mmCIF file of C-alpha atoms in Angstrom:
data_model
loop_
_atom_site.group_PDB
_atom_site.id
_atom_site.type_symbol
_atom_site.label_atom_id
_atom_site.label_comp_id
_atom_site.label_asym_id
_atom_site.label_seq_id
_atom_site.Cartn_x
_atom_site.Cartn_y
_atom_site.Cartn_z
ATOM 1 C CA UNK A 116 117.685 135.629 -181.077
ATOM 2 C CA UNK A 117 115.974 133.748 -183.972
ATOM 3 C CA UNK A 118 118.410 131.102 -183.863
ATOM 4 C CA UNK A 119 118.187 130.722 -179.981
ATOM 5 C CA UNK A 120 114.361 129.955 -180.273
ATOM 6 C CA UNK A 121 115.214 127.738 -182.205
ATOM 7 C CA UNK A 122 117.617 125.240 -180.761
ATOM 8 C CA UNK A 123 115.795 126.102 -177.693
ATOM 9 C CA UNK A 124 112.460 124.765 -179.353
ATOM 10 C CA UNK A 125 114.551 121.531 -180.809
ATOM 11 C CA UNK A 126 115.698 121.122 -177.230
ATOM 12 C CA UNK A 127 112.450 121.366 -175.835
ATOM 13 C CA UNK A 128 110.924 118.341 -177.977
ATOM 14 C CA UNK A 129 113.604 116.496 -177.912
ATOM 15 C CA UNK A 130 113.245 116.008 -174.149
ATOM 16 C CA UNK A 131 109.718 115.278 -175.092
ATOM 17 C CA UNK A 132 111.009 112.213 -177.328
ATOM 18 C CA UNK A 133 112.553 110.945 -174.849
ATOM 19 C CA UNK A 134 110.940 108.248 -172.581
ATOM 20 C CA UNK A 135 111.109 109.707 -169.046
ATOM 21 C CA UNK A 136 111.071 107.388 -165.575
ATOM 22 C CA UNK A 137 107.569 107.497 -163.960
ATOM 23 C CA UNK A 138 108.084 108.360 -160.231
ATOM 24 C CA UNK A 139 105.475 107.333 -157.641
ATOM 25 C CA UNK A 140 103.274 110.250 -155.973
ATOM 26 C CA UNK A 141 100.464 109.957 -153.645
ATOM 27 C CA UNK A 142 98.272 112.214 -155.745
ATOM 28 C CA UNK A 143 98.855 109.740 -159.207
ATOM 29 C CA UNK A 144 96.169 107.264 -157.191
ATOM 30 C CA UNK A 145 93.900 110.360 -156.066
ATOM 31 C CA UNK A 146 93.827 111.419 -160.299
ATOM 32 C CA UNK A 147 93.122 107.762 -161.179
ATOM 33 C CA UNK A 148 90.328 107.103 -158.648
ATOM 34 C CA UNK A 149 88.476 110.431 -160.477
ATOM 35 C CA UNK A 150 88.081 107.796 -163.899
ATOM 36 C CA UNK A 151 86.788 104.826 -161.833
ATOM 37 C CA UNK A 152 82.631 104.497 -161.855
ATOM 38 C CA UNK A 153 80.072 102.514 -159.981
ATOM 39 C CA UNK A 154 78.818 99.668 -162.564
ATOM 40 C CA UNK A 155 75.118 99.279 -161.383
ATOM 41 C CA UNK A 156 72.480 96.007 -163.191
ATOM 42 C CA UNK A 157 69.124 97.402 -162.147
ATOM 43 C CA UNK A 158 65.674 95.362 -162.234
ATOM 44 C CA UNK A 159 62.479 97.289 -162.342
ATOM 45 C CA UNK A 160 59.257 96.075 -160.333
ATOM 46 C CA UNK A 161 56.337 97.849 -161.596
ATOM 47 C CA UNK A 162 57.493 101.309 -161.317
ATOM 48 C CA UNK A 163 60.036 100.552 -158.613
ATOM 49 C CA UNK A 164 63.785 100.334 -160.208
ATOM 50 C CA UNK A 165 65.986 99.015 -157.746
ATOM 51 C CA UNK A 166 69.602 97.619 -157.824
ATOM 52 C CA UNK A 167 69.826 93.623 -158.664
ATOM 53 C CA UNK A 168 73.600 94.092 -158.400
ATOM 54 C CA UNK A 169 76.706 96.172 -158.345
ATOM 55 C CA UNK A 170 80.446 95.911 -159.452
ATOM 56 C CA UNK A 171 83.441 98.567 -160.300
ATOM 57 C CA UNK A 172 85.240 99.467 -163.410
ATOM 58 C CA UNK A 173 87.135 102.162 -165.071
ATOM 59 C CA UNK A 174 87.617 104.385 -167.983
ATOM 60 C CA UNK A 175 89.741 103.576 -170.838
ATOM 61 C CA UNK A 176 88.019 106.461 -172.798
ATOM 62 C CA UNK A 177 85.728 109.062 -171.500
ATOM 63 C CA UNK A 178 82.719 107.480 -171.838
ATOM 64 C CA UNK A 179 83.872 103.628 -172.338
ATOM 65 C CA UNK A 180 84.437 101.676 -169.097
ATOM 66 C CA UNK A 181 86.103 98.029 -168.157
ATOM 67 C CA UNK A 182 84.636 96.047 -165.771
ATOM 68 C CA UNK A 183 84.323 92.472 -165.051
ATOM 69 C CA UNK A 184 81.874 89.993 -167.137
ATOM 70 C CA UNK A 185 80.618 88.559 -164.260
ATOM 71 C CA UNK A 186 79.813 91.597 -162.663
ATOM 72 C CA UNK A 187 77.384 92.211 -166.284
ATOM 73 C CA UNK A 188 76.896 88.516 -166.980
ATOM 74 C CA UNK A 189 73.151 88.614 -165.796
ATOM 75 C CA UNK A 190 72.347 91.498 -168.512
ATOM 76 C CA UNK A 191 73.345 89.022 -171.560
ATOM 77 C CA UNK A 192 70.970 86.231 -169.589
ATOM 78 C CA UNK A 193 67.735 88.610 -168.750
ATOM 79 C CA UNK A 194 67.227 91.549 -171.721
ATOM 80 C CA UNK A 195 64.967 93.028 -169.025
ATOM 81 C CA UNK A 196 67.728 93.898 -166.795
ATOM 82 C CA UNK A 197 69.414 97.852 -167.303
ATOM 83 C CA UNK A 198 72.482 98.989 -166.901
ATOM 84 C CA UNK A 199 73.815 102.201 -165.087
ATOM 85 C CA UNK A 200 76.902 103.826 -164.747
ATOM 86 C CA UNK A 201 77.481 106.361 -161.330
ATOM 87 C CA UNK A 202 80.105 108.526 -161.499
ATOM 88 C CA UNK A 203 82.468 109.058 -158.467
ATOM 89 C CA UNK A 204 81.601 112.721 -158.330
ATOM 90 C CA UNK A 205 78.704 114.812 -159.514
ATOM 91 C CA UNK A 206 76.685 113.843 -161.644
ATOM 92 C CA UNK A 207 73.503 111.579 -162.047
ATOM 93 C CA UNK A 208 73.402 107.727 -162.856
ATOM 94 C CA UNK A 209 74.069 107.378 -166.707
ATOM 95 C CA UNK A 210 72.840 105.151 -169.110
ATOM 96 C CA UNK A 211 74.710 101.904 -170.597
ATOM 97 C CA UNK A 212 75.212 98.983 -172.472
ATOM 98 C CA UNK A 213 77.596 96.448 -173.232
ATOM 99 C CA UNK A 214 79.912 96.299 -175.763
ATOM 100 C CA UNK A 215 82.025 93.184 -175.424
ATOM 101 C CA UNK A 216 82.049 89.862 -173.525
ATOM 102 C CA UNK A 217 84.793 87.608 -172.634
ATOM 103 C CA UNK A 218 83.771 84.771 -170.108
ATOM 104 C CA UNK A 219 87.300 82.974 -170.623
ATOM 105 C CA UNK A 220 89.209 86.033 -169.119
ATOM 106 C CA UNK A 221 86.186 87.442 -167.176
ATOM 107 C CA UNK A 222 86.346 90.933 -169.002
ATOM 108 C CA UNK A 223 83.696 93.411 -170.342
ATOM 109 C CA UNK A 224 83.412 96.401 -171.809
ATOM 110 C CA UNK A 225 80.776 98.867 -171.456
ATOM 111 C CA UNK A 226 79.946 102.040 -173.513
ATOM 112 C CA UNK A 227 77.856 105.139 -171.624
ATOM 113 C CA UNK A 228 74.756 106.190 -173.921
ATOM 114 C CA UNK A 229 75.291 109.687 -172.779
ATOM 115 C CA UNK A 230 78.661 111.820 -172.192
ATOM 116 C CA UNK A 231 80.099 111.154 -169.142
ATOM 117 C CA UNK A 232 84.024 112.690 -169.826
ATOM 118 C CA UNK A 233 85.890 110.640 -167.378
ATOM 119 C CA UNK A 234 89.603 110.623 -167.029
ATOM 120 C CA UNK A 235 91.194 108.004 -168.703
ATOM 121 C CA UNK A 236 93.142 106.062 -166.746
ATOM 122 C CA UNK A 237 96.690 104.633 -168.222
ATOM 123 C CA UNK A 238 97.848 100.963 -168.390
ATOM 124 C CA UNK A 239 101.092 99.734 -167.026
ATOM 125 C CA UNK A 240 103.273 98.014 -169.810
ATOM 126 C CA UNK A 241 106.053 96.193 -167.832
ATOM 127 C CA UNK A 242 104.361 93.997 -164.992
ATOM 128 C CA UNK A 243 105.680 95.610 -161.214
ATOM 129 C CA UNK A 244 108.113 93.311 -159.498
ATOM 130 C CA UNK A 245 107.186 90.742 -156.665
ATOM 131 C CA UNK A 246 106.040 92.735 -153.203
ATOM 132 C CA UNK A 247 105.641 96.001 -154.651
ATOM 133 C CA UNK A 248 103.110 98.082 -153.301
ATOM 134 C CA UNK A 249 99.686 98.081 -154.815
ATOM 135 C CA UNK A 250 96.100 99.903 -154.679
ATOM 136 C CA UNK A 251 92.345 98.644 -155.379
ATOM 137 C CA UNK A 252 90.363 100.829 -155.956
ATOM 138 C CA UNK A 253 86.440 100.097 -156.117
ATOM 139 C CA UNK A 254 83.529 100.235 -154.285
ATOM 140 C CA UNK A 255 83.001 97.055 -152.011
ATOM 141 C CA UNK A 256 79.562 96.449 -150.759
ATOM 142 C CA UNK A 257 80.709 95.410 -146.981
ATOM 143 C CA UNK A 258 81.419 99.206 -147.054
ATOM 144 C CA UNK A 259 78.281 100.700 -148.070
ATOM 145 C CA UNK A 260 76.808 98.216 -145.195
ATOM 146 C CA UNK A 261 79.048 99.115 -142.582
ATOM 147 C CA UNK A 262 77.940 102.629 -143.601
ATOM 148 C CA UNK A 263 74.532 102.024 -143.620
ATOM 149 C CA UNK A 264 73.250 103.035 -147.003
ATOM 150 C CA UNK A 265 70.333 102.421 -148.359
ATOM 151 C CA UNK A 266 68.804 101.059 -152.098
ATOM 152 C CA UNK A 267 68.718 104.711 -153.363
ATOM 153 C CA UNK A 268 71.888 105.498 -152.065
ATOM 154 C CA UNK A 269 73.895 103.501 -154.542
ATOM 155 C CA UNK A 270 72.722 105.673 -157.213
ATOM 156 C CA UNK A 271 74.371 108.839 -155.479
ATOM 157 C CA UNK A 272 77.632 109.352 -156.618
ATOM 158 C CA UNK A 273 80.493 108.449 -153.929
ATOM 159 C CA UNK A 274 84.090 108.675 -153.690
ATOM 160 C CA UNK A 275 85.947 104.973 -154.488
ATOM 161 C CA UNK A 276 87.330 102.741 -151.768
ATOM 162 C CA UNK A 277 91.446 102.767 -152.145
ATOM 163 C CA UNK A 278 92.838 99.952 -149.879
ATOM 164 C CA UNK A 279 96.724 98.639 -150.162
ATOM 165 C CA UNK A 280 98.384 95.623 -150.444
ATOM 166 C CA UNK A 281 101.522 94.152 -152.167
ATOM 167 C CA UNK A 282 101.994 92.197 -155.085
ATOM 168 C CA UNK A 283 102.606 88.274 -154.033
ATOM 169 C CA UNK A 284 103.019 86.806 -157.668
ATOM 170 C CA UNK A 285 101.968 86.037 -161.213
ATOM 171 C CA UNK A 286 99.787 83.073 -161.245
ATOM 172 C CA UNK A 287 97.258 81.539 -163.804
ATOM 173 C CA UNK A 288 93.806 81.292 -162.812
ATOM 174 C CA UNK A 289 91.846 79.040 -164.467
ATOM 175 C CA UNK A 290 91.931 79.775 -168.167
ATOM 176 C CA UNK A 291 93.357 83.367 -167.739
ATOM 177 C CA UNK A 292 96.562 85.278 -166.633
ATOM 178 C CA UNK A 293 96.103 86.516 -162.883
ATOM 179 C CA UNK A 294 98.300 88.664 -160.858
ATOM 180 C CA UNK A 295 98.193 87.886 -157.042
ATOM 181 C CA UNK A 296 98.064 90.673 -154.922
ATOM 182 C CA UNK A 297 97.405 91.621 -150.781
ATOM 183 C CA UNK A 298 95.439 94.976 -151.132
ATOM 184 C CA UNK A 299 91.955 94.156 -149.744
ATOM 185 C CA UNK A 300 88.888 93.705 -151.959
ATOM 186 C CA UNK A 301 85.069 92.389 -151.489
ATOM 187 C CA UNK A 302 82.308 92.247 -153.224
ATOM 188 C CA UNK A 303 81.421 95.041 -155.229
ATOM 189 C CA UNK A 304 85.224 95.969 -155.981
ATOM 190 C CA UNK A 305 85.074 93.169 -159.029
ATOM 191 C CA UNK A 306 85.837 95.553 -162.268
ATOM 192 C CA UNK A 307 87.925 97.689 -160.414
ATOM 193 C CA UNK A 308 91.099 98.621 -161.039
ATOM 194 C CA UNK A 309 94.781 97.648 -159.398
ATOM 195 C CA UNK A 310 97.197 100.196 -159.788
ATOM 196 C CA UNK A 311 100.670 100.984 -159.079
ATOM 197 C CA UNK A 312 102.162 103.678 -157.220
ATOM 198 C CA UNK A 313 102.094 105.760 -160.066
ATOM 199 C CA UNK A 314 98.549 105.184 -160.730
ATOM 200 C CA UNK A 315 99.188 102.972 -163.488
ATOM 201 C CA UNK A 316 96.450 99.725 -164.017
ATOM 202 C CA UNK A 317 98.219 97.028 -163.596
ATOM 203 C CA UNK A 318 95.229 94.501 -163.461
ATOM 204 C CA UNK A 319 91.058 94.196 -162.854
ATOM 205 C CA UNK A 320 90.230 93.495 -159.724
ATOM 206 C CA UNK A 321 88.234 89.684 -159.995
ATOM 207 C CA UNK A 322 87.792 87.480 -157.015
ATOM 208 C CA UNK A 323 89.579 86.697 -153.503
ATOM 209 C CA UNK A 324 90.819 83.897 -152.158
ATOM 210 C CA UNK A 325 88.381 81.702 -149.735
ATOM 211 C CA UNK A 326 90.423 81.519 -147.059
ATOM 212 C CA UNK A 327 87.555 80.265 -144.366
ATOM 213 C CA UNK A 328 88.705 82.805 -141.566
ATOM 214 C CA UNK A 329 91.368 80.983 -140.818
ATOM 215 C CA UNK A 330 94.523 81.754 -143.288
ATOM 216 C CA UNK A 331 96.411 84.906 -145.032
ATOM 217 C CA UNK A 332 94.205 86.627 -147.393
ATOM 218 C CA UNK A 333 94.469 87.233 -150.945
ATOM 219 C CA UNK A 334 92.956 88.259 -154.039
ATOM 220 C CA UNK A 335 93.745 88.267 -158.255
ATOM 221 C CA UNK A 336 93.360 90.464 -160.416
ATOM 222 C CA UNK A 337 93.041 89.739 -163.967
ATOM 223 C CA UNK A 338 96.570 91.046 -165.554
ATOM 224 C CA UNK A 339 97.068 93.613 -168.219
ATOM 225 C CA UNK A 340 98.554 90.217 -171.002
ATOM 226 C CA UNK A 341 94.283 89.674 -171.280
ATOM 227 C CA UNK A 342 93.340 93.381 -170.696
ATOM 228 C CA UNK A 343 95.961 95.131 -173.683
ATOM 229 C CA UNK A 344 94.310 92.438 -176.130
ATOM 230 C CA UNK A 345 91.096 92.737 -175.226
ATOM 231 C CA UNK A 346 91.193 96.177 -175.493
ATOM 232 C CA UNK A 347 92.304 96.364 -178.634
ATOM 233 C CA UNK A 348 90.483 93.749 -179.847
ATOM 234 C CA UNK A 349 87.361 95.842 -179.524
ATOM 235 C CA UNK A 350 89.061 99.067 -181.065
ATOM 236 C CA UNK A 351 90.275 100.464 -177.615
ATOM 237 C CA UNK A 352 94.130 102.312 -178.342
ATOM 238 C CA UNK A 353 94.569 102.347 -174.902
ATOM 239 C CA UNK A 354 97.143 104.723 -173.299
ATOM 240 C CA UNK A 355 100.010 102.688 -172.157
ATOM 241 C CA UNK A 356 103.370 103.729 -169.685
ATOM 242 C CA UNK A 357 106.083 100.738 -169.761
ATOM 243 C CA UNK A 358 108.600 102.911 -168.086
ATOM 244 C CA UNK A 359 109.142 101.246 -164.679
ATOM 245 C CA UNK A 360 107.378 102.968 -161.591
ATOM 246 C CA UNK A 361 109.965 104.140 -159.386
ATOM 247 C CA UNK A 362 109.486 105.846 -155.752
ATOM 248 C CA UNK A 363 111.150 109.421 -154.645
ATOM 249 C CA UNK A 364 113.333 107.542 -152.438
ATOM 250 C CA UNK A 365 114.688 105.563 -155.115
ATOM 251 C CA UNK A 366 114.689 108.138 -157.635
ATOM 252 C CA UNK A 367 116.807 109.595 -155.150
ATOM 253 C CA UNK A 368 118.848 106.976 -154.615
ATOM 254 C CA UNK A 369 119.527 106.621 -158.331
ATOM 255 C CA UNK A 370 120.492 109.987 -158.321
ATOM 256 C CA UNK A 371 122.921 109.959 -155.706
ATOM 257 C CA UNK A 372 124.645 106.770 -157.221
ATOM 258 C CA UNK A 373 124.291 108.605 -160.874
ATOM 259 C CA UNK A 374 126.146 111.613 -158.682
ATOM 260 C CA UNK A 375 129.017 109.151 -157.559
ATOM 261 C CA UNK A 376 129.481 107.968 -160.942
ATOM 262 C CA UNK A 377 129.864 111.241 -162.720
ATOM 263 C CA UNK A 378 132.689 111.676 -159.718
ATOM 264 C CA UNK A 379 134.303 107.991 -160.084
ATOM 265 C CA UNK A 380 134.468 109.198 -163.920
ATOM 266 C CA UNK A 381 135.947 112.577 -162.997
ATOM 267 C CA UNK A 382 138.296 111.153 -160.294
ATOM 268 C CA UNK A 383 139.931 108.440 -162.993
ATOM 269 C CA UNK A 384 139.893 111.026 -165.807
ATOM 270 C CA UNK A 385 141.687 113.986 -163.587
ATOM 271 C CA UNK A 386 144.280 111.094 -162.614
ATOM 272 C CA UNK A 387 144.570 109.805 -166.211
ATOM 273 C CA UNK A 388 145.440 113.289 -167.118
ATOM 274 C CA UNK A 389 147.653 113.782 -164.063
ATOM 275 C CA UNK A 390 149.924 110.506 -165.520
ATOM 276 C CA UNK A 391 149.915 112.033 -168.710
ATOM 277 C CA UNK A 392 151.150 115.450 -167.658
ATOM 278 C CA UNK A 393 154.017 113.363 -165.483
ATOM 279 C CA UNK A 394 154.761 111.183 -168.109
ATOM 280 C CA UNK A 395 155.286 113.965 -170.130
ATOM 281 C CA UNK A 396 157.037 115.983 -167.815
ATOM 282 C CA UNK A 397 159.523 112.581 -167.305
ATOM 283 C CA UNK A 398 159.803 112.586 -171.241
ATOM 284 C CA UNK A 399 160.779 116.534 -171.235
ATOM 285 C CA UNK A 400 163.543 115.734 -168.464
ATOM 286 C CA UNK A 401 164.870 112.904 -169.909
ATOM 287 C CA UNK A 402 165.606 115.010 -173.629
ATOM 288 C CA UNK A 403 167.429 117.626 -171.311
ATOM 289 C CA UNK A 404 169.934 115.230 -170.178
ATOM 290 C CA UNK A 405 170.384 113.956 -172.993
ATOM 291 C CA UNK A 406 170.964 117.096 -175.034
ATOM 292 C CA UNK A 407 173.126 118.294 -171.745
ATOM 293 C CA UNK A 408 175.091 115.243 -172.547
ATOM 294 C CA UNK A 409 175.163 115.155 -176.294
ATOM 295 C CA UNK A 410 176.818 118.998 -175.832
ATOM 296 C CA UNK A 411 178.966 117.591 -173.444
ATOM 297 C CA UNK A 412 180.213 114.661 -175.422
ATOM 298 C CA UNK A 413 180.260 116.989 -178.393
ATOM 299 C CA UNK A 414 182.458 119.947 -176.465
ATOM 300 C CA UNK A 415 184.639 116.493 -175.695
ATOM 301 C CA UNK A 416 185.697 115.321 -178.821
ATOM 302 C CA UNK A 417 186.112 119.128 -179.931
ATOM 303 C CA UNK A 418 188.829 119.864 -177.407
ATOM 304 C CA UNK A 419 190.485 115.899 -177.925
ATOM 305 C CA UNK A 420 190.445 116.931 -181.938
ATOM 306 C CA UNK A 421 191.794 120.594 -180.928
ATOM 307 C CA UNK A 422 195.001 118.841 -178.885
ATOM 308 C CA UNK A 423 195.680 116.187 -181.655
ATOM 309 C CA UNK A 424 195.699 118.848 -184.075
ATOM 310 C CA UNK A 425 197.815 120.678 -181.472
ATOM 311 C CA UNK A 426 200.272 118.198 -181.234
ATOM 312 C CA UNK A 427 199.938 116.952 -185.081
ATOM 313 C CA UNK A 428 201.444 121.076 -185.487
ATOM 314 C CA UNK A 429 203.955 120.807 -182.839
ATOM 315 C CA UNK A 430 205.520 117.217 -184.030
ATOM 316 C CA UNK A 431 204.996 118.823 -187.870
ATOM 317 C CA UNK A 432 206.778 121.759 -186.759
ATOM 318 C CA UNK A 433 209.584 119.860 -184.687
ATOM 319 C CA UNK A 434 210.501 117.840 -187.635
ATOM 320 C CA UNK A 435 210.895 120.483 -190.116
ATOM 321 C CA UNK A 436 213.206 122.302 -187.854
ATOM 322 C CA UNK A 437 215.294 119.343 -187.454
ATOM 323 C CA UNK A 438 215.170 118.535 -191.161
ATOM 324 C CA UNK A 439 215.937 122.212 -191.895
ATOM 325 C CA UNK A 440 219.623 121.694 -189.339
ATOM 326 C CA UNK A 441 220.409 118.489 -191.196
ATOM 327 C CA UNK A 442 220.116 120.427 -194.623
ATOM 328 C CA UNK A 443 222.293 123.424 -193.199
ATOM 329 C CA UNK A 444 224.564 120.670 -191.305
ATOM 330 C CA UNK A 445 224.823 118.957 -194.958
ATOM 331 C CA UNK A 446 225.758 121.835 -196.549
ATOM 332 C CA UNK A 447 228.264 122.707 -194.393
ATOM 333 C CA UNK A 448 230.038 119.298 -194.589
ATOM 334 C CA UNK A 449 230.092 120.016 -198.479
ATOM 335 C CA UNK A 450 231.378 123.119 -198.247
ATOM 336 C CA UNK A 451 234.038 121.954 -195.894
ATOM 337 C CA UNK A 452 233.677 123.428 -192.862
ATOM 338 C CA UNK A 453 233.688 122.065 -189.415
ATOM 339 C CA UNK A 454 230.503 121.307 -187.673
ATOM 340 C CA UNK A 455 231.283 122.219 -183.889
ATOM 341 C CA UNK A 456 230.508 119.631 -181.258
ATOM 342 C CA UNK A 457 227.523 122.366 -180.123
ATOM 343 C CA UNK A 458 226.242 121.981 -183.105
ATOM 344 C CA UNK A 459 226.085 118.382 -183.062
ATOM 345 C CA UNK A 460 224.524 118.007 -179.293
ATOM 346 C CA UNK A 461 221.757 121.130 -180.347
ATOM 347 C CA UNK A 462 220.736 119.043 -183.473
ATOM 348 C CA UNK A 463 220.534 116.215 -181.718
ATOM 349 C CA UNK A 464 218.346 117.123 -179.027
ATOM 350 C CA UNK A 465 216.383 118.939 -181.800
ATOM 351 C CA UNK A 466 215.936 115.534 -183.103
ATOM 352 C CA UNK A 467 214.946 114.559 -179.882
ATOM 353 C CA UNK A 468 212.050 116.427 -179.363
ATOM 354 C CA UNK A 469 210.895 116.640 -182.692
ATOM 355 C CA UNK A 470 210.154 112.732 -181.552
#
């Protein structure tokens, strides 16, 4: 029982170890929406505190949040100016301030004076393929318009805007690595993440195209090449997936061609062994007839050797005979007695057959 525990244990972390496929599910951009805030640069008039401006961002830790530096590029200009994080559930408005910079790849990072304990989202590490499907995720002001909200209201916390798009491209922008993408942004969604179908980041949100009314509509997203660096430049270990997202459809599909391998395998192995078994069988057939013949060839040249010998006796026997008569004939023609003409014609066909 001891011993079962224990491979059982060695099994269990080893499937740990090893890196598993991440599979697309509609809840993976539902869990990542939870760690993406409201990024809020109020001014105060008098007593009055009001919102100058608003962007998006996200958590990389629970209380440290990306976002774009133009959407905090007025804070480093006015030290009057505050900054707020809302959460996009409960919760109140929490102080901030900003950590990091980076006009040449239009980054920031921004560092909640109070806990806020966000999820963290994860980076993608291997950029998504052209026309994949893609989410923003954000909170764009023509919404909170077309909703009517007020000035107060944007310190409530609300739910993030998901739209969808596609992926169209990787394309420099300016001095920085952009991804081009279709999923529909405005302003307001800058900071904001852009995730895969596994709810992986696989850019910030930055600007749209101007496309005057007239033409196809599209939007970049600085990639995760300036995000991973700038990150870790500012001592961010940032949780990172690089196994490719894949969809239940084509997990399924890889599956069912997995499925037809394993059977292609077992099909050519069964017939392998089926040649081997005839081949064998051949070879087992083959020694029969020749050991059917070798006892026939053998049984052969025993009977040929039995008749020679047969006939070596019979022609060894024949001439004694004869050379017996010719001693007894002799004799008799010493002794002087007549050999009969019977005698004669027997000893001569004795001689005879004795050849």
């Amino acid at each position: 029982m001891a011993m079962y525990r224990i491979i059982w244990a060695l099994a269990v972390l080893l499937s740990l170890a090893i890196p598993q496929p991440a599979w697309a599910d509609e809840a993976d951009i539902a869990a990542a929406a939870r760690g993406v805030v409201r990024v809020i640069v109020i001014a105060e008039d008098g007593e009055t505190r009001y919102p100058l401006s608003h962007g998006s961002g996200f958590a990389v830790s629970p209380d440290t949040i990306v976002t774009n530096n133009h959407v905090v590029e007025e804070l480093r200009l006015d030290p009057t100016l505050q900054l707020a994080i809302v959460p996009p559930e409960a919760g109140e408005p929490v102080p901030a301030r900003v950590v990091s910079y980076s006009p040449t790849n239009d980054l920031a990072l921004i560092k909640a004076t109070q806990p806020l304990n966000l999820p963290t989202l994860t980076i993608a590490g291997a950029r998504s393929s052209d026309s994949a499907e893609v989410s923003a995720v954000g909170y764009p002001m023509s919404v909170d318009r077309a909703q009517g909200l007020k000035m107060e209201d944007i310190f409530r916390p609300q739910p993030p805007v998901k739209s969808r798009g596609f992926l169209s491209g990787q394309r420099p922008s300016r001095d920085f690595d952009t991804v081009l993408h279709t999923a529909p942004i405005a302003s307001g969604n800058s900071g904001g993440p852009l995730l895969d179908k596994c709810g992986r980041v696989l850019g910030v949100n930055s600007f749209g195209a101007d496309t005057q009314g007239a033409d196809a509509e599209f939007f970049f997203a600085v990639t995760m090449r300036e995000l991973l660096p700038f990150l870790r430049a500012n001592g961010i270990a940032p949780r990172v997936i690089a196994q490719p997202c894949r969809s239940l459809a084509e997990l399924d599909a890889a599956e069912r061609e997995e499925a037809q391998q394993q059977e292609l395998l077992a099909r050519q192995r069964q017939e392998r062994e089926q040649a081997q078994l005839a081949e064998q069988r051949s070879t087992a057939e083959r020694e029969a007839m020749y050991s059917v013949l070798d006892d026939r060839e053998s049984g052969l040249a025993l009977a040929l050797l039995s008749a020679l010998v047969a006939m070596a006796l019979l022609y060894l026997a024949g001439k004694f005979r004869l050379q017996s008569r010719e001693k007894e004939y002799w004799a008799q023609m010493h002794s002087g007695h007549a050999v009969t003409d019977d005698a004669e014609e027997e000893s001569e066909q004795a001689l005879k057959r004795a050849q």
